[in-house]
Amino acid sequence: QVQLVESGGGLVQAGGSLRLSCAASGSIFSTLTMGWYRQAPGKRRELVATFTSWGSTNYADSVKGRFTISRDNAKNTVYLQMSSLKPEDTAVYYCNTRKYNNDYWGQGTQVTVSS
């Protein structure tokens, strides 16, 4: 029902910045609450940030002040702007939305922060 396509992952130096994008299709984007998750090697998947359909945002404490989630409803896209990146931010980042109690995920994009 909902398809999510990610882009923007890559390798960046500590202290650098990177912007992830997630394009959604198959639903009315403006009605969706979007989220970014990440999973580091040997760790559980964790919530990074959310942007609700009504305009509120939330962040994990570990990224607060460094990451910014935004969305462009005209482009059906949600973004994650990451700044002041740290090696511990290295993970596979996933775009997510939930609709009718079903989770939809992007393919995941690798973010690697070198020390």
mmCIF file of N, CA, C and O in Angstrom, residues 10-76:
data_model
loop_
_atom_site.group_PDB
_atom_site.id
_atom_site.type_symbol
_atom_site.label_atom_id
_atom_site.label_comp_id
_atom_site.label_asym_id
_atom_site.label_seq_id
_atom_site.Cartn_x
_atom_site.Cartn_y
_atom_site.Cartn_z
ATOM 1 N N GLY A 10 25.715 7.323 2.883
ATOM 2 C CA GLY A 10 27.084 7.322 2.414
ATOM 3 C C GLY A 10 28.071 7.421 3.546
ATOM 4 O O GLY A 10 27.745 7.201 4.712
ATOM 5 N N LEU A 11 29.285 7.759 3.186
ATOM 6 C CA LEU A 11 30.393 7.892 4.123
ATOM 7 C C LEU A 11 30.675 9.362 4.370
ATOM 8 O O LEU A 11 30.760 10.158 3.429
ATOM 9 N N VAL A 12 30.825 9.711 5.631
ATOM 10 C CA VAL A 12 31.092 11.092 5.995
ATOM 11 C C VAL A 12 32.046 11.111 7.182
ATOM 12 O O VAL A 12 32.073 10.185 7.994
ATOM 13 N N GLN A 13 32.830 12.152 7.281
ATOM 14 C CA GLN A 13 33.748 12.308 8.395
ATOM 15 C C GLN A 13 33.015 12.794 9.639
ATOM 16 O O GLN A 13 31.988 13.466 9.551
ATOM 17 N N ALA A 14 33.549 12.442 10.791
ATOM 18 C CA ALA A 14 33.002 12.950 12.043
ATOM 19 C C ALA A 14 32.958 14.470 12.015
ATOM 20 O O ALA A 14 33.899 15.128 11.570
ATOM 21 N N GLY A 15 31.837 15.009 12.481
ATOM 22 C CA GLY A 15 31.630 16.446 12.443
ATOM 23 C C GLY A 15 30.962 16.938 11.178
ATOM 24 O O GLY A 15 30.547 18.103 11.117
ATOM 25 N N GLY A 16 30.845 16.081 10.201
ATOM 26 C CA GLY A 16 30.241 16.456 8.940
ATOM 27 C C GLY A 16 28.736 16.345 8.950
ATOM 28 O O GLY A 16 28.108 16.044 9.969
ATOM 29 N N SER A 17 28.156 16.579 7.783
ATOM 30 C CA SER A 17 26.705 16.582 7.631
ATOM 31 C C SER A 17 26.285 15.688 6.473
ATOM 32 O O SER A 17 27.040 15.450 5.541
ATOM 33 N N LEU A 18 25.059 15.229 6.558
ATOM 34 C CA LEU A 18 24.491 14.382 5.527
ATOM 35 C C LEU A 18 22.978 14.531 5.577
ATOM 36 O O LEU A 18 22.407 14.679 6.663
ATOM 37 N N ARG A 19 22.348 14.497 4.427
ATOM 38 C CA ARG A 19 20.889 14.564 4.372
ATOM 39 C C ARG A 19 20.326 13.329 3.709
ATOM 40 O O ARG A 19 20.679 12.998 2.573
ATOM 41 N N LEU A 20 19.433 12.661 4.413
ATOM 42 C CA LEU A 20 18.735 11.508 3.889
ATOM 43 C C LEU A 20 17.364 11.925 3.367
ATOM 44 O O LEU A 20 16.725 12.813 3.927
ATOM 45 N N SER A 21 16.920 11.259 2.315
ATOM 46 C CA SER A 21 15.610 11.518 1.739
ATOM 47 C C SER A 21 14.828 10.226 1.652
ATOM 48 O O SER A 21 15.399 9.151 1.447
ATOM 49 N N CYS A 22 13.528 10.332 1.794
ATOM 50 C CA CYS A 22 12.639 9.182 1.662
ATOM 51 C C CYS A 22 11.409 9.625 0.899
ATOM 52 O O CYS A 22 10.642 10.465 1.389
ATOM 53 N N ALA A 23 11.224 9.068 -0.285
ATOM 54 C CA ALA A 23 10.077 9.386 -1.121
ATOM 55 C C ALA A 23 9.011 8.321 -0.940
ATOM 56 O O ALA A 23 9.292 7.125 -1.034
ATOM 57 N N ALA A 24 7.789 8.757 -0.704
ATOM 58 C CA ALA A 24 6.674 7.850 -0.455
ATOM 59 C C ALA A 24 5.714 7.847 -1.628
ATOM 60 O O ALA A 24 5.509 8.870 -2.289
ATOM 61 N N SER A 25 5.115 6.699 -1.858
ATOM 62 C CA SER A 25 4.077 6.576 -2.870
ATOM 63 C C SER A 25 3.065 5.537 -2.415
ATOM 64 O O SER A 25 3.315 4.773 -1.489
ATOM 65 N N GLY A 26 1.921 5.523 -3.064
ATOM 66 C CA GLY A 26 0.898 4.540 -2.741
ATOM 67 C C GLY A 26 -0.107 4.986 -1.694
ATOM 68 O O GLY A 26 -0.980 4.202 -1.322
ATOM 69 N N SER A 27 0.008 6.208 -1.231
ATOM 70 C CA SER A 27 -0.916 6.736 -0.246
ATOM 71 C C SER A 27 -0.921 8.252 -0.342
ATOM 72 O O SER A 27 -0.109 8.834 -1.069
ATOM 73 N N ILE A 28 -1.824 8.865 0.385
ATOM 74 C CA ILE A 28 -1.849 10.324 0.453
ATOM 75 C C ILE A 28 -0.826 10.742 1.490
ATOM 76 O O ILE A 28 -1.024 10.571 2.691
ATOM 77 N N PHE A 29 0.267 11.298 1.019
ATOM 78 C CA PHE A 29 1.413 11.530 1.875
ATOM 79 C C PHE A 29 1.089 12.441 3.049
ATOM 80 O O PHE A 29 1.585 12.239 4.163
ATOM 81 N N SER A 30 0.280 13.449 2.810
ATOM 82 C CA SER A 30 -0.005 14.418 3.858
ATOM 83 C C SER A 30 -0.712 13.806 5.063
ATOM 84 O O SER A 30 -0.711 14.400 6.142
ATOM 85 N N THR A 31 -1.305 12.645 4.896
ATOM 86 C CA THR A 31 -1.997 11.980 5.995
ATOM 87 C C THR A 31 -1.087 11.063 6.801
ATOM 88 O O THR A 31 -1.524 10.521 7.815
ATOM 89 N N LEU A 32 0.150 10.880 6.369
ATOM 90 C CA LEU A 32 1.046 9.919 6.984
ATOM 91 C C LEU A 32 1.939 10.553 8.033
ATOM 92 O O LEU A 32 2.463 11.646 7.832
ATOM 93 N N THR A 33 2.119 9.845 9.117
ATOM 94 C CA THR A 33 3.172 10.166 10.060
ATOM 95 C C THR A 33 4.426 9.406 9.652
ATOM 96 O O THR A 33 4.380 8.191 9.454
ATOM 97 N N MET A 34 5.516 10.118 9.504
ATOM 98 C CA MET A 34 6.751 9.532 9.017
ATOM 99 C C MET A 34 7.788 9.458 10.132
ATOM 100 O O MET A 34 7.791 10.278 11.050
ATOM 101 N N GLY A 35 8.669 8.496 10.014
ATOM 102 C CA GLY A 35 9.719 8.349 11.002
ATOM 103 C C GLY A 35 11.005 7.835 10.399
ATOM 104 O O GLY A 35 11.015 7.230 9.322
ATOM 105 N N TRP A 36 12.076 8.112 11.097
ATOM 106 C CA TRP A 36 13.387 7.561 10.769
ATOM 107 C C TRP A 36 13.856 6.702 11.938
ATOM 108 O O TRP A 36 13.772 7.123 13.103
ATOM 109 N N TYR A 37 14.326 5.517 11.616
ATOM 110 C CA TYR A 37 14.921 4.601 12.573
ATOM 111 C C TYR A 37 16.342 4.284 12.131
ATOM 112 O O TYR A 37 16.709 4.506 10.973
ATOM 113 N N ARG A 38 17.109 3.730 13.046
ATOM 114 C CA ARG A 38 18.439 3.277 12.674
ATOM 115 C C ARG A 38 18.787 2.020 13.462
ATOM 116 O O ARG A 38 18.270 1.779 14.546
ATOM 117 N N GLN A 39 19.684 1.245 12.887
ATOM 118 C CA GLN A 39 20.154 0.031 13.529
ATOM 119 C C GLN A 39 21.649 -0.091 13.311
ATOM 120 O O GLN A 39 22.107 -0.238 12.180
ATOM 121 N N ALA A 40 22.380 -0.019 14.396
ATOM 122 C CA ALA A 40 23.826 -0.171 14.361
ATOM 123 C C ALA A 40 24.187 -1.645 14.512
ATOM 124 O O ALA A 40 23.393 -2.437 15.031
ATOM 125 N N PRO A 41 25.381 -2.032 14.082
ATOM 126 C CA PRO A 41 25.785 -3.430 14.225
ATOM 127 C C PRO A 41 25.694 -3.910 15.664
ATOM 128 O O PRO A 41 26.206 -3.269 16.582
ATOM 129 N N GLY A 42 25.039 -5.043 15.862
ATOM 130 C CA GLY A 42 24.896 -5.615 17.186
ATOM 131 C C GLY A 42 23.903 -4.919 18.084
ATOM 132 O O GLY A 42 23.793 -5.282 19.262
ATOM 133 N N LYS A 43 23.184 -3.947 17.562
ATOM 134 C CA LYS A 43 22.233 -3.189 18.361
ATOM 135 C C LYS A 43 20.814 -3.378 17.843
ATOM 136 O O LYS A 43 20.594 -3.799 16.711
ATOM 137 N N ARG A 44 19.864 -3.044 18.696
ATOM 138 C CA ARG A 44 18.466 -3.073 18.295
ATOM 139 C C ARG A 44 18.121 -1.831 17.486
ATOM 140 O O ARG A 44 18.748 -0.774 17.631
ATOM 141 N N ARG A 45 17.120 -1.970 16.645
ATOM 142 C CA ARG A 45 16.653 -0.828 15.886
ATOM 143 C C ARG A 45 16.045 0.198 16.835
ATOM 144 O O ARG A 45 15.282 -0.147 17.735
ATOM 145 N N GLU A 46 16.386 1.456 16.634
ATOM 146 C CA GLU A 46 15.914 2.503 17.516
ATOM 147 C C GLU A 46 15.292 3.645 16.727
ATOM 148 O O GLU A 46 15.697 3.939 15.601
ATOM 149 N N LEU A 47 14.335 4.280 17.344
ATOM 150 C CA LEU A 47 13.686 5.440 16.743
ATOM 151 C C LEU A 47 14.611 6.641 16.818
ATOM 152 O O LEU A 47 15.179 6.937 17.869
ATOM 153 N N VAL A 48 14.736 7.345 15.706
ATOM 154 C CA VAL A 48 15.576 8.536 15.631
ATOM 155 C C VAL A 48 14.728 9.801 15.673
ATOM 156 O O VAL A 48 15.000 10.719 16.450
ATOM 157 N N ALA A 49 13.722 9.871 14.822
ATOM 158 C CA ALA A 49 12.898 11.071 14.734
ATOM 159 C C ALA A 49 11.577 10.743 14.072
ATOM 160 O O ALA A 49 11.481 9.812 13.264
ATOM 161 N N THR A 50 10.552 11.518 14.405
ATOM 162 C CA THR A 50 9.244 11.385 13.768
ATOM 163 C C THR A 50 8.713 12.749 13.378
ATOM 164 O O THR A 50 9.062 13.769 13.983
ATOM 165 N N PHE A 51 7.875 12.748 12.365
ATOM 166 C CA PHE A 51 7.182 13.948 11.920
ATOM 167 C C PHE A 51 5.744 13.528 11.635
ATOM 168 O O PHE A 51 5.478 12.801 10.681
ATOM 169 N N THR A 52 4.823 13.992 12.467
ATOM 170 C CA THR A 52 3.439 13.577 12.336
ATOM 171 C C THR A 52 2.743 14.313 11.206
ATOM 172 O O THR A 52 3.217 15.337 10.702
ATOM 173 N N SER A 53 1.595 13.782 10.820
ATOM 174 C CA SER A 53 0.805 14.415 9.771
ATOM 175 C C SER A 53 0.255 15.767 10.198
ATOM 176 O O SER A 53 -0.078 16.587 9.342
ATOM 177 N N TRP A 54 0.183 15.996 11.512
ATOM 178 C CA TRP A 54 -0.327 17.265 11.994
ATOM 179 C C TRP A 54 0.785 18.244 12.370
ATOM 180 O O TRP A 54 0.499 19.315 12.916
ATOM 181 N N GLY A 55 2.031 17.856 12.101
ATOM 182 C CA GLY A 55 3.101 18.821 12.166
ATOM 183 C C GLY A 55 4.002 18.806 13.374
ATOM 184 O O GLY A 55 4.851 19.698 13.505
ATOM 185 N N SER A 56 3.866 17.841 14.249
ATOM 186 C CA SER A 56 4.744 17.770 15.408
ATOM 187 C C SER A 56 5.955 16.900 15.111
ATOM 188 O O SER A 56 5.884 15.967 14.313
ATOM 189 N N THR A 57 7.060 17.209 15.752
ATOM 190 C CA THR A 57 8.289 16.446 15.584
ATOM 191 C C THR A 57 8.803 15.969 16.931
ATOM 192 O O THR A 57 8.587 16.617 17.959
ATOM 193 N N ASN A 58 9.491 14.846 16.913
ATOM 194 C CA ASN A 58 10.104 14.286 18.106
ATOM 195 C C ASN A 58 11.447 13.687 17.738
ATOM 196 O O ASN A 58 11.634 13.188 16.623
ATOM 197 N N TYR A 59 12.370 13.726 18.694
ATOM 198 C CA TYR A 59 13.714 13.242 18.457
ATOM 199 C C TYR A 59 14.195 12.395 19.619
ATOM 200 O O TYR A 59 13.857 12.646 20.779
ATOM 201 N N ALA A 60 15.006 11.408 19.289
ATOM 202 C CA ALA A 60 15.714 10.686 20.326
ATOM 203 C C ALA A 60 16.707 11.620 21.008
ATOM 204 O O ALA A 60 17.270 12.520 20.376
ATOM 205 N N ASP A 61 16.915 11.408 22.296
ATOM 206 C CA ASP A 61 17.836 12.270 23.032
ATOM 207 C C ASP A 61 19.237 12.273 22.420
ATOM 208 O O ASP A 61 19.935 13.295 22.447
ATOM 209 N N SER A 62 19.641 11.160 21.856
ATOM 210 C CA SER A 62 20.982 11.037 21.327
ATOM 211 C C SER A 62 21.235 11.905 20.098
ATOM 212 O O SER A 62 22.392 12.181 19.766
ATOM 213 N N VAL A 63 20.177 12.330 19.427
ATOM 214 C CA VAL A 63 20.340 13.127 18.214
ATOM 215 C C VAL A 63 19.758 14.523 18.340
ATOM 216 O O VAL A 63 19.923 15.342 17.423
ATOM 217 N N LYS A 64 19.108 14.805 19.431
ATOM 218 C CA LYS A 64 18.457 16.099 19.607
ATOM 219 C C LYS A 64 19.479 17.227 19.513
ATOM 220 O O LYS A 64 20.535 17.190 20.137
ATOM 221 N N GLY A 65 19.146 18.225 18.722
ATOM 222 C CA GLY A 65 20.046 19.344 18.511
ATOM 223 C C GLY A 65 20.998 19.157 17.356
ATOM 224 O O GLY A 65 21.633 20.126 16.922
ATOM 225 N N ARG A 66 21.120 17.937 16.855
ATOM 226 C CA ARG A 66 22.017 17.659 15.740
ATOM 227 C C ARG A 66 21.270 17.250 14.472
ATOM 228 O O ARG A 66 21.717 17.546 13.370
ATOM 229 N N PHE A 67 20.153 16.558 14.644
ATOM 230 C CA PHE A 67 19.372 16.072 13.511
ATOM 231 C C PHE A 67 18.085 16.878 13.400
ATOM 232 O O PHE A 67 17.515 17.300 14.409
ATOM 233 N N THR A 68 17.622 17.052 12.175
ATOM 234 C CA THR A 68 16.363 17.727 11.923
ATOM 235 C C THR A 68 15.549 16.928 10.918
ATOM 236 O O THR A 68 16.040 16.615 9.829
ATOM 237 N N ILE A 69 14.328 16.599 11.291
ATOM 238 C CA ILE A 69 13.419 15.942 10.369
ATOM 239 C C ILE A 69 12.505 16.995 9.751
ATOM 240 O O ILE A 69 12.059 17.924 10.429
ATOM 241 N N SER A 70 12.251 16.862 8.471
ATOM 242 C CA SER A 70 11.373 17.782 7.773
ATOM 243 C C SER A 70 10.632 17.019 6.687
ATOM 244 O O SER A 70 10.965 15.870 6.374
ATOM 245 N N ARG A 71 9.628 17.663 6.120
ATOM 246 C CA ARG A 71 8.881 17.002 5.055
ATOM 247 C C ARG A 71 8.392 18.026 4.053
ATOM 248 O O ARG A 71 8.137 19.188 4.385
ATOM 249 N N ASP A 72 8.268 17.576 2.826
ATOM 250 C CA ASP A 72 7.737 18.374 1.744
ATOM 251 C C ASP A 72 6.573 17.588 1.165
ATOM 252 O O ASP A 72 6.772 16.649 0.387
ATOM 253 N N ASN A 73 5.377 17.954 1.554
ATOM 254 C CA ASN A 73 4.203 17.199 1.115
ATOM 255 C C ASN A 73 3.988 17.276 -0.391
ATOM 256 O O ASN A 73 3.455 16.345 -0.992
ATOM 257 N N ALA A 74 4.385 18.380 -1.002
ATOM 258 C CA ALA A 74 4.251 18.513 -2.448
ATOM 259 C C ALA A 74 5.126 17.518 -3.190
ATOM 260 O O ALA A 74 4.805 17.117 -4.308
ATOM 261 N N LYS A 75 6.235 17.129 -2.572
ATOM 262 C CA LYS A 75 7.146 16.165 -3.180
ATOM 263 C C LYS A 75 7.018 14.772 -2.591
ATOM 264 O O LYS A 75 7.771 13.867 -2.962
ATOM 265 N N ASN A 76 6.093 14.592 -1.672
ATOM 266 C CA ASN A 76 5.886 13.302 -1.017
ATOM 267 C C ASN A 76 7.186 12.765 -0.409
ATOM 268 O O ASN A 76 7.487 11.575 -0.510
#
